[in-house]
């Protein structure tokens, strides 16, 4: 989902997997987070989910097959990493 949005919405090509995306761009803190930044979730060092920050404390993400694309608070799970991929 995030790869598609970045490619078609911003013209930015990023890797396919969330694990690879987590190494792309520049890491930022929650205080520095801007719309378009990617928020990564997982357990330990393993990344298993990614959402895109859209502002106002919310991310948009592909949740599950049954719930589809939805918005959630950016910290609905404990983030592992936040990456700026747009070069701001």
XYZ file of N, CA and C in Angstrom:
264
model
N 0.824 -1.204 0.000
C 0.000 0.000 0.000
C 0.866 1.266 0.000
N 1.822 1.339 0.936
C 2.647 2.556 1.014
C 3.492 2.735 -0.250
N 3.972 1.641 -0.811
C 4.759 1.739 -2.038
C 3.902 2.312 -3.172
N 2.674 1.827 -3.299
C 1.765 2.299 -4.339
C 1.472 3.791 -4.164
N 1.151 4.209 -2.949
C 0.816 5.612 -2.692
C 2.019 6.514 -2.984
N 3.203 6.109 -2.532
C 4.397 6.925 -2.788
C 4.676 7.039 -4.283
N 4.566 5.911 -5.002
C 4.853 5.911 -6.435
C 3.839 6.741 -7.216
N 2.560 6.529 -6.949
C 1.515 7.166 -7.752
C 1.077 8.527 -7.212
N 1.315 8.785 -5.935
C 0.918 10.065 -5.356
C 2.029 11.096 -5.305
N 3.269 10.605 -5.116
C 4.391 11.534 -4.963
C 5.502 11.301 -5.981
N 5.368 10.262 -6.808
C 6.398 9.973 -7.805
C 7.694 9.478 -7.200
N 7.618 8.899 -6.000
C 8.804 8.402 -5.299
C 8.769 6.885 -5.299
N 9.851 6.274 -5.770
C 9.940 4.823 -5.801
C 10.615 4.336 -4.523
N 9.918 3.489 -3.777
C 10.478 2.917 -2.550
C 10.390 1.396 -2.660
N 11.173 0.673 -1.846
C 11.137 -0.794 -1.908
C 9.747 -1.358 -1.622
N 9.530 -2.617 -2.002
C 8.232 -3.271 -1.859
C 7.916 -3.666 -0.423
N 8.857 -4.307 0.264
C 8.553 -4.837 1.597
C 8.695 -3.769 2.690
N 7.921 -3.940 3.754
C 8.012 -2.991 4.868
C 9.400 -3.022 5.499
N 10.020 -4.186 5.549
C 11.376 -4.299 6.112
C 12.365 -3.470 5.292
N 12.287 -3.581 3.974
C 13.186 -2.798 3.108
C 12.861 -1.315 3.178
N 11.579 -0.969 3.248
C 11.184 0.438 3.349
C 11.732 1.070 4.623
N 11.865 0.282 5.684
C 12.336 0.798 6.975
C 13.791 1.249 6.928
N 14.509 0.876 5.872
C 15.901 1.300 5.711
C 16.043 2.390 4.659
N 14.932 2.862 4.134
C 14.941 3.849 3.057
C 14.603 5.223 3.615
N 15.392 6.216 3.288
C 15.122 7.578 3.750
C 15.919 7.936 4.994
N 15.373 8.875 5.755
C 16.049 9.401 6.950
C 15.153 9.182 8.161
N 15.722 8.578 9.201
C 14.937 8.343 10.409
C 14.655 9.661 11.127
N 13.415 9.813 11.608
C 13.002 11.004 12.344
C 12.327 10.574 13.642
N 12.233 11.508 14.564
C 11.555 11.233 15.832
C 10.055 11.506 15.682
N 9.286 11.061 16.652
C 7.844 11.321 16.639
C 7.567 12.822 16.651
N 8.406 13.586 17.333
C 8.221 15.039 17.402
C 8.470 15.706 16.046
N 9.290 15.092 15.196
C 9.626 15.642 13.879
C 8.698 15.143 12.772
N 7.853 14.182 13.070
C 7.029 13.512 12.077
C 6.153 14.499 11.301
N 6.144 14.308 9.979
C 5.360 15.143 9.067
C 4.492 14.245 8.185
N 3.386 14.762 7.643
C 2.596 13.966 6.704
C 3.470 13.408 5.578
N 3.261 12.147 5.271
C 4.063 11.456 4.260
C 5.133 10.567 4.855
N 5.480 10.784 6.125
C 6.473 9.927 6.766
C 5.880 8.542 6.993
N 6.739 7.532 6.952
C 6.299 6.158 7.150
C 6.569 5.738 8.587
N 5.564 5.125 9.208
C 5.651 4.676 10.600
C 5.649 3.153 10.576
N 6.693 2.552 11.164
C 6.892 1.108 11.115
C 6.614 0.472 12.468
N 6.019 -0.705 12.415
C 5.642 -1.449 13.613
C 6.213 -2.855 13.520
N 6.433 -3.473 14.666
C 6.924 -4.837 14.686
C 7.187 -5.274 16.105
N 7.889 -6.391 16.213
C 8.274 -6.895 17.524
C 9.784 -7.081 17.532
N 10.430 -6.521 18.538
C 11.887 -6.568 18.574
C 12.466 -5.796 17.408
N 13.340 -6.436 16.666
C 13.967 -5.803 15.503
C 13.219 -6.114 14.208
N 12.186 -6.927 14.286
C 11.452 -7.365 13.112
C 10.328 -6.378 12.770
N 10.303 -5.896 11.528
C 9.248 -5.006 11.037
C 8.163 -5.876 10.407
N 6.901 -5.652 10.789
C 5.832 -6.448 10.188
C 4.666 -5.614 9.662
N 4.741 -4.284 9.811
C 3.637 -3.446 9.336
C 4.130 -2.020 9.147
N 3.512 -1.305 8.216
C 3.876 0.088 7.963
C 2.610 0.884 7.646
N 2.591 2.122 8.117
C 1.514 3.044 7.801
C 2.112 4.382 7.407
N 1.321 5.216 6.746
C 1.780 6.539 6.334
C 1.115 7.598 7.210
N 1.940 8.440 7.816
C 1.414 9.509 8.662
C 0.692 10.529 7.787
N -0.529 10.907 8.195
C -1.321 11.859 7.403
C -1.621 13.144 8.177
N -1.030 13.276 9.360
C -1.248 14.470 10.165
C -2.313 14.242 11.229
N -2.421 15.180 12.142
C -3.411 15.121 13.218
C -3.352 13.827 14.016
N -2.140 13.272 14.166
C -1.962 12.064 14.968
C -2.472 10.793 14.323
N -2.691 10.793 12.999
C -3.274 9.644 12.313
C -2.359 9.083 11.233
N -2.479 7.766 11.020
C -1.836 7.115 9.877
C -2.933 6.497 9.019
N -2.601 6.261 7.760
C -3.455 5.467 6.881
C -2.647 4.217 6.571
N -3.311 3.070 6.610
C -2.601 1.807 6.400
C -3.542 0.729 5.904
N -2.938 -0.298 5.301
C -3.686 -1.480 4.877
C -3.745 -2.387 6.090
N -4.875 -2.407 6.745
C -5.014 -3.119 8.014
C -5.055 -4.630 7.824
N -6.195 -5.154 7.466
C -6.346 -6.586 7.202
C -7.197 -6.749 5.947
N -7.273 -7.944 5.446
C -8.079 -8.201 4.260
C -9.532 -7.794 4.501
N -10.046 -8.095 5.690
C -11.457 -7.808 5.959
C -11.740 -6.329 6.226
N -10.794 -5.607 6.860
C -11.043 -4.194 7.154
C -10.490 -3.265 6.076
N -9.557 -3.743 5.266
C -9.025 -2.955 4.158
C -8.189 -1.760 4.605
N -8.227 -0.693 3.815
C -7.466 0.523 4.090
C -8.232 1.320 5.141
N -7.524 1.738 6.182
C -8.193 2.511 7.228
C -7.226 3.474 7.896
N -7.766 4.367 8.688
C -6.942 5.275 9.479
C -6.957 4.806 10.924
N -5.850 5.089 11.603
C -5.694 4.739 13.016
C -4.798 5.790 13.653
N -4.834 5.905 14.984
C -3.855 6.765 15.657
C -2.447 6.242 15.343
N -1.492 7.132 15.145
C -0.147 6.722 14.750
C 0.493 5.784 15.769
N 0.054 5.875 17.019
C 0.645 5.036 18.065
C -0.329 3.962 18.559
N -1.224 3.488 17.659
C -2.154 2.414 18.039
C -1.393 1.152 18.405
N -0.187 1.023 17.890
C 0.800 0.034 18.300
C 2.070 0.824 18.577
N 2.989 0.241 19.297
C 4.231 0.954 19.573
C 5.095 0.966 18.314
N 5.378 2.151 17.767
C 6.214 2.219 16.562
C 7.645 1.775 16.854
N 8.228 1.115 15.872
C 9.629 0.682 15.944
C 10.525 1.771 15.363
N 10.013 2.452 14.330
C 10.836 3.411 13.591
C 9.926 4.323 12.775
N 10.379 5.559 12.546
C 9.672 6.508 11.683
C 10.682 7.018 10.653
N 10.315 6.929 9.380
C 11.234 7.323 8.321
C 10.623 8.398 7.412
N 11.426 9.412 7.121
C 11.061 10.419 6.135
C 11.612 9.931 4.807
N 10.748 9.649 3.861
C 11.173 9.153 2.550
C 10.997 10.188 1.457
N 10.408 11.334 1.805
C 10.129 12.363 0.811
C 11.233 13.415 0.722
N 12.231 13.308 1.602
C 13.355 14.224 1.534
C 13.098 15.610 2.085
N 12.126 15.750 2.979
C 11.837 17.057 3.573
C 12.886 17.423 4.600
